[in-house]
Amino acid sequence: MREPGRTPLFLLAILGLSGLVACSDAKPPLTQDASAARLLTQADPDRGRRLIAEKGCIACHTVPQVRAPVSTVGPPLNDMRRRAYLSGLLPNTPVNLVQWLLDPPAVNPRTAMPNTGLSVAQAEDIAAFLISLP
Amino acid sequence: MKSCIRVVVLTFAGLAMCGALAAGLLVYTGWYDVSATRPHTKLVHQLLDIGLARSVAVRAEQIQEPDLSGEARIKNGFELFRTHCVQCHGAPGAAPAPYALGLNPAPASLVASARERPATEIFWIIREGIKMTGMPAWKYRLTDTQMWDVVAFMRILPTLSAVDYRQWDENSTRRLPRSASSAPAPASTSRIGDVTAGRQAVEQYLCATCHVIPDVAGASHHVGPALAGIAAQPFIAGVLPNNPENMRLWLMAPTTIKPGTAMPDLGISDQDARDIAAFLTTLSDSP
């Protein structure tokens, strides 16, 4: 006597439970960065994506949505939005990200990342693109 | 039909008895390892995590969040944080005290908590504590206002660099007895790095509270960089060529090698650093 109703019900329960878990993220986290919104409206992520290819970032970094050979010289840039710190030194805020991109050795004199001579606008575009990555 | 129901009822009763007997045996024979050195399996950890998240979310639902801005509030929150929280949870560039490193479950990195949990849930956890974790209830030691002050400070905690935090600490008016520093345990005879020992040592220095580490239960926080693929990266922390010897040096004294780093000196012994470095060389697959 098999009861065909059992298995789907069980699956539904699991689905429901995972749905509940997803819902638990409804409230915003305690710390949010208000300056991210400003940067995202002013700068152009698309231009940032093109700059990443043009300025040679991909020689060292693997970047989502930018086609290039895989390189592991610098860390992959796939989770920039989730990271708490830049280079382990600066809190990961858009303002700090722009500052870092403009002149990495000024933040960390021993870093392997060079100053690539970006303008402020270019650094903001690249930062906006990196923050926009899921 | 009647006999059919009887069979079903008897089968269920039999199964229930077997289940109870098996559970009793598991408990009585001491099969489950309760030591803090043996972590939960990933599945158990995940289940407990979901249970915890749901339990807190449901209970914090009705809490109203007050205004958390205001310098006085944040400053007062910092003093309370410094007196009651940092010993176990650490802060940017500041390691937890040695006794906290050995806790299981590991005390959360509060930078991660602030970036992941809503204010009301953090308040609830501070006030009510969490069973079987080492997180005490502060309800009977602090007022609601004081606990909200701590939340207000935690809101800006992720925006502080290690240097900023040290400055706050030095500017503090209250003198605290320095807690025993995380001096490395006395070294026994050293052997070459051992992957298995390193995998175990990772659990004992709270690495999982800040780094995503493949196959380590609960290691899902992005405070430090994810460690998947670290073996394939040419540089450690962007400054040292990546080899096991440099990794050992870095693990033992990150703040000496890279002043200002958010990674604290955890008092990792020479042998443990060797073992962890060996374990890290096995993480060659990028995510």
PDB file of N, CA, C and O in Angstrom, chain B residues 150-185:
ATOM      1  N   VAL B 150      25.693  49.527  22.771  1.00  0.00           N
ATOM      2  CA  VAL B 150      26.628  48.562  22.182  1.00  0.00           C
ATOM      3  C   VAL B 150      26.282  48.318  20.713  1.00  0.00           C
ATOM      4  O   VAL B 150      27.159  48.284  19.847  1.00  0.00           O
ATOM      5  N   VAL B 151      24.977  48.177  20.432  1.00  0.00           N
ATOM      6  CA  VAL B 151      24.550  47.978  19.043  1.00  0.00           C
ATOM      7  C   VAL B 151      24.967  49.188  18.195  1.00  0.00           C
ATOM      8  O   VAL B 151      25.445  49.045  17.070  1.00  0.00           O
ATOM      9  N   ALA B 152      24.800  50.395  18.775  1.00  0.00           N
ATOM     10  CA  ALA B 152      25.164  51.624  18.044  1.00  0.00           C
ATOM     11  C   ALA B 152      26.658  51.619  17.710  1.00  0.00           C
ATOM     12  O   ALA B 152      27.058  52.015  16.615  1.00  0.00           O
ATOM     13  N   PHE B 153      27.481  51.143  18.651  1.00  0.00           N
ATOM     14  CA  PHE B 153      28.917  51.073  18.349  1.00  0.00           C
ATOM     15  C   PHE B 153      29.189  50.002  17.301  1.00  0.00           C
ATOM     16  O   PHE B 153      29.982  50.200  16.383  1.00  0.00           O
ATOM     17  N   MET B 154      28.501  48.866  17.427  1.00  0.00           N
ATOM     18  CA  MET B 154      28.707  47.794  16.447  1.00  0.00           C
ATOM     19  C   MET B 154      28.359  48.228  15.029  1.00  0.00           C
ATOM     20  O   MET B 154      28.898  47.726  14.057  1.00  0.00           O
ATOM     21  N   ARG B 155      27.433  49.216  14.936  1.00  0.00           N
ATOM     22  CA  ARG B 155      27.043  49.689  13.608  1.00  0.00           C
ATOM     23  C   ARG B 155      28.221  50.347  12.889  1.00  0.00           C
ATOM     24  O   ARG B 155      28.372  50.226  11.676  1.00  0.00           O
ATOM     25  N   ILE B 156      29.089  51.014  13.654  1.00  0.00           N
ATOM     26  CA  ILE B 156      30.224  51.662  12.993  1.00  0.00           C
ATOM     27  C   ILE B 156      31.491  50.794  13.032  1.00  0.00           C
ATOM     28  O   ILE B 156      32.475  51.103  12.378  1.00  0.00           O
ATOM     29  N   LEU B 157      31.430  49.677  13.778  1.00  0.00           N
ATOM     30  CA  LEU B 157      32.621  48.816  13.890  1.00  0.00           C
ATOM     31  C   LEU B 157      33.205  48.387  12.536  1.00  0.00           C
ATOM     32  O   LEU B 157      34.422  48.456  12.338  1.00  0.00           O
ATOM     33  N   PRO B 158      32.366  47.971  11.568  1.00  0.00           N
ATOM     34  CA  PRO B 158      32.941  47.567  10.281  1.00  0.00           C
ATOM     35  C   PRO B 158      33.566  48.717   9.493  1.00  0.00           C
ATOM     36  O   PRO B 158      34.247  48.481   8.496  1.00  0.00           O
ATOM     37  N   THR B 159      33.322  49.963   9.919  1.00  0.00           N
ATOM     38  CA  THR B 159      33.933  51.081   9.195  1.00  0.00           C
ATOM     39  C   THR B 159      35.263  51.488   9.821  1.00  0.00           C
ATOM     40  O   THR B 159      35.914  52.427   9.362  1.00  0.00           O
ATOM     41  N   LEU B 160      35.676  50.790  10.884  1.00  0.00           N
ATOM     42  CA  LEU B 160      36.952  51.110  11.534  1.00  0.00           C
ATOM     43  C   LEU B 160      38.054  50.186  11.019  1.00  0.00           C
ATOM     44  O   LEU B 160      37.870  48.966  10.960  1.00  0.00           O
ATOM     45  N   SER B 161      39.195  50.753  10.666  1.00  0.00           N
ATOM     46  CA  SER B 161      40.349  49.919  10.342  1.00  0.00           C
ATOM     47  C   SER B 161      40.988  49.484  11.647  1.00  0.00           C
ATOM     48  O   SER B 161      40.609  49.958  12.728  1.00  0.00           O
ATOM     49  N   ALA B 162      41.960  48.586  11.543  1.00  0.00           N
ATOM     50  CA  ALA B 162      42.659  48.137  12.757  1.00  0.00           C
ATOM     51  C   ALA B 162      43.335  49.317  13.455  1.00  0.00           C
ATOM     52  O   ALA B 162      43.361  49.398  14.683  1.00  0.00           O
ATOM     53  N   VAL B 163      43.864  50.251  12.648  1.00  0.00           N
ATOM     54  CA  VAL B 163      44.535  51.436  13.222  1.00  0.00           C
ATOM     55  C   VAL B 163      43.513  52.315  13.937  1.00  0.00           C
ATOM     56  O   VAL B 163      43.753  52.788  15.053  1.00  0.00           O
ATOM     57  N   ASP B 164      42.344  52.519  13.287  1.00  0.00           N
ATOM     58  CA  ASP B 164      41.269  53.293  13.930  1.00  0.00           C
ATOM     59  C   ASP B 164      40.895  52.678  15.270  1.00  0.00           C
ATOM     60  O   ASP B 164      40.758  53.372  16.278  1.00  0.00           O
ATOM     61  N   TYR B 165      40.726  51.348  15.274  1.00  0.00           N
ATOM     62  CA  TYR B 165      40.274  50.710  16.504  1.00  0.00           C
ATOM     63  C   TYR B 165      41.292  50.879  17.620  1.00  0.00           C
ATOM     64  O   TYR B 165      40.944  51.145  18.768  1.00  0.00           O
ATOM     65  N   ARG B 166      42.568  50.767  17.267  1.00  0.00           N
ATOM     66  CA  ARG B 166      43.594  50.925  18.297  1.00  0.00           C
ATOM     67  C   ARG B 166      43.558  52.341  18.868  1.00  0.00           C
ATOM     68  O   ARG B 166      43.740  52.558  20.065  1.00  0.00           O
ATOM     69  N   GLN B 167      43.278  53.301  17.983  1.00  0.00           N
ATOM     70  CA  GLN B 167      43.189  54.677  18.446  1.00  0.00           C
ATOM     71  C   GLN B 167      42.030  54.856  19.439  1.00  0.00           C
ATOM     72  O   GLN B 167      42.201  55.458  20.489  1.00  0.00           O
ATOM     73  N   TRP B 168      40.891  54.298  19.096  1.00  0.00           N
ATOM     74  CA  TRP B 168      39.742  54.333  20.026  1.00  0.00           C
ATOM     75  C   TRP B 168      40.166  53.736  21.361  1.00  0.00           C
ATOM     76  O   TRP B 168      39.866  54.267  22.413  1.00  0.00           O
ATOM     77  N   ASP B 169      40.870  52.615  21.290  1.00  0.00           N
ATOM     78  CA  ASP B 169      41.276  51.894  22.494  1.00  0.00           C
ATOM     79  C   ASP B 169      42.208  52.746  23.342  1.00  0.00           C
ATOM     80  O   ASP B 169      42.068  52.829  24.557  1.00  0.00           O
ATOM     81  N   GLU B 170      43.160  53.411  22.660  1.00  0.00           N
ATOM     82  CA  GLU B 170      44.125  54.223  23.401  1.00  0.00           C
ATOM     83  C   GLU B 170      43.493  55.485  23.965  1.00  0.00           C
ATOM     84  O   GLU B 170      43.908  55.991  25.002  1.00  0.00           O
ATOM     85  N   ASN B 171      42.482  56.013  23.259  1.00  0.00           N
ATOM     86  CA  ASN B 171      41.826  57.230  23.736  1.00  0.00           C
ATOM     87  C   ASN B 171      40.851  56.969  24.871  1.00  0.00           C
ATOM     88  O   ASN B 171      40.326  57.904  25.473  1.00  0.00           O
ATOM     89  N   SER B 172      40.570  55.702  25.113  1.00  0.00           N
ATOM     90  CA  SER B 172      39.581  55.381  26.130  1.00  0.00           C
ATOM     91  C   SER B 172      40.031  55.896  27.485  1.00  0.00           C
ATOM     92  O   SER B 172      41.202  55.802  27.850  1.00  0.00           O
ATOM     93  N   THR B 173      39.069  56.450  28.223  1.00  0.00           N
ATOM     94  CA  THR B 173      39.404  57.026  29.521  1.00  0.00           C
ATOM     95  C   THR B 173      39.573  55.952  30.580  1.00  0.00           C
ATOM     96  O   THR B 173      40.298  56.112  31.543  1.00  0.00           O
ATOM     97  N   ARG B 174      38.870  54.839  30.388  1.00  0.00           N
ATOM     98  CA  ARG B 174      38.906  53.798  31.395  1.00  0.00           C
ATOM     99  C   ARG B 174      40.127  52.912  31.211  1.00  0.00           C
ATOM    100  O   ARG B 174      40.450  52.499  30.116  1.00  0.00           O
ATOM    101  N   ARG B 175      40.822  52.651  32.307  1.00  0.00           N
ATOM    102  CA  ARG B 175      41.964  51.730  32.243  1.00  0.00           C
ATOM    103  C   ARG B 175      41.477  50.343  32.575  1.00  0.00           C
ATOM    104  O   ARG B 175      40.830  50.120  33.583  1.00  0.00           O
ATOM    105  N   LEU B 176      41.796  49.410  31.734  1.00  0.00           N
ATOM    106  CA  LEU B 176      41.408  48.034  32.010  1.00  0.00           C
ATOM    107  C   LEU B 176      42.656  47.217  32.278  1.00  0.00           C
ATOM    108  O   LEU B 176      43.696  47.487  31.707  1.00  0.00           O
ATOM    109  N   PRO B 177      42.547  46.218  33.153  1.00  0.00           N
ATOM    110  CA  PRO B 177      43.695  45.326  33.286  1.00  0.00           C
ATOM    111  C   PRO B 177      43.897  44.616  31.953  1.00  0.00           C
ATOM    112  O   PRO B 177      42.930  44.138  31.370  1.00  0.00           O
ATOM    113  N   ARG B 178      45.114  44.623  31.457  1.00  0.00           N
ATOM    114  CA  ARG B 178      45.360  43.940  30.192  1.00  0.00           C
ATOM    115  C   ARG B 178      45.068  42.459  30.385  1.00  0.00           C
ATOM    116  O   ARG B 178      45.562  41.838  31.320  1.00  0.00           O
ATOM    117  N   SER B 179      44.255  41.912  29.518  1.00  0.00           N
ATOM    118  CA  SER B 179      44.007  40.478  29.636  1.00  0.00           C
ATOM    119  C   SER B 179      45.272  39.761  29.182  1.00  0.00           C
ATOM    120  O   SER B 179      46.082  40.321  28.447  1.00  0.00           O
ATOM    121  N   ALA B 180      45.436  38.552  29.675  1.00  0.00           N
ATOM    122  CA  ALA B 180      46.618  37.778  29.302  1.00  0.00           C
ATOM    123  C   ALA B 180      46.741  37.791  27.788  1.00  0.00           C
ATOM    124  O   ALA B 180      45.787  37.502  27.094  1.00  0.00           O
ATOM    125  N   SER B 181      47.868  38.187  27.282  1.00  0.00           N
ATOM    126  CA  SER B 181      48.012  38.267  25.843  1.00  0.00           C
ATOM    127  C   SER B 181      48.080  36.858  25.268  1.00  0.00           C
ATOM    128  O   SER B 181      48.360  35.900  25.974  1.00  0.00           O
ATOM    129  N   SER B 182      47.779  36.779  23.981  1.00  0.00           N
ATOM    130  CA  SER B 182      47.754  35.468  23.350  1.00  0.00           C
ATOM    131  C   SER B 182      49.166  34.986  23.055  1.00  0.00           C
ATOM    132  O   SER B 182      49.560  34.854  21.912  1.00  0.00           O
ATOM    133  N   ALA B 183      49.944  34.747  24.109  1.00  0.00           N
ATOM    134  CA  ALA B 183      51.296  34.249  23.902  1.00  0.00           C
ATOM    135  C   ALA B 183      51.217  32.798  23.451  1.00  0.00           C
ATOM    136  O   ALA B 183      50.376  32.049  23.923  1.00  0.00           O
ATOM    137  N   PRO B 184      52.054  32.406  22.500  1.00  0.00           N
ATOM    138  CA  PRO B 184      51.991  31.041  22.009  1.00  0.00           C
ATOM    139  C   PRO B 184      52.246  30.036  23.125  1.00  0.00           C
ATOM    140  O   PRO B 184      53.015  30.310  24.048  1.00  0.00           O
ATOM    141  N   ALA B 185      51.589  28.910  23.017  1.00  0.00           N
ATOM    142  CA  ALA B 185      51.844  27.841  23.971  1.00  0.00           C
ATOM    143  C   ALA B 185      53.295  27.399  23.819  1.00  0.00           C
ATOM    144  O   ALA B 185      53.864  27.497  22.737  1.00  0.00           O
TER     145      ALA B 185
END
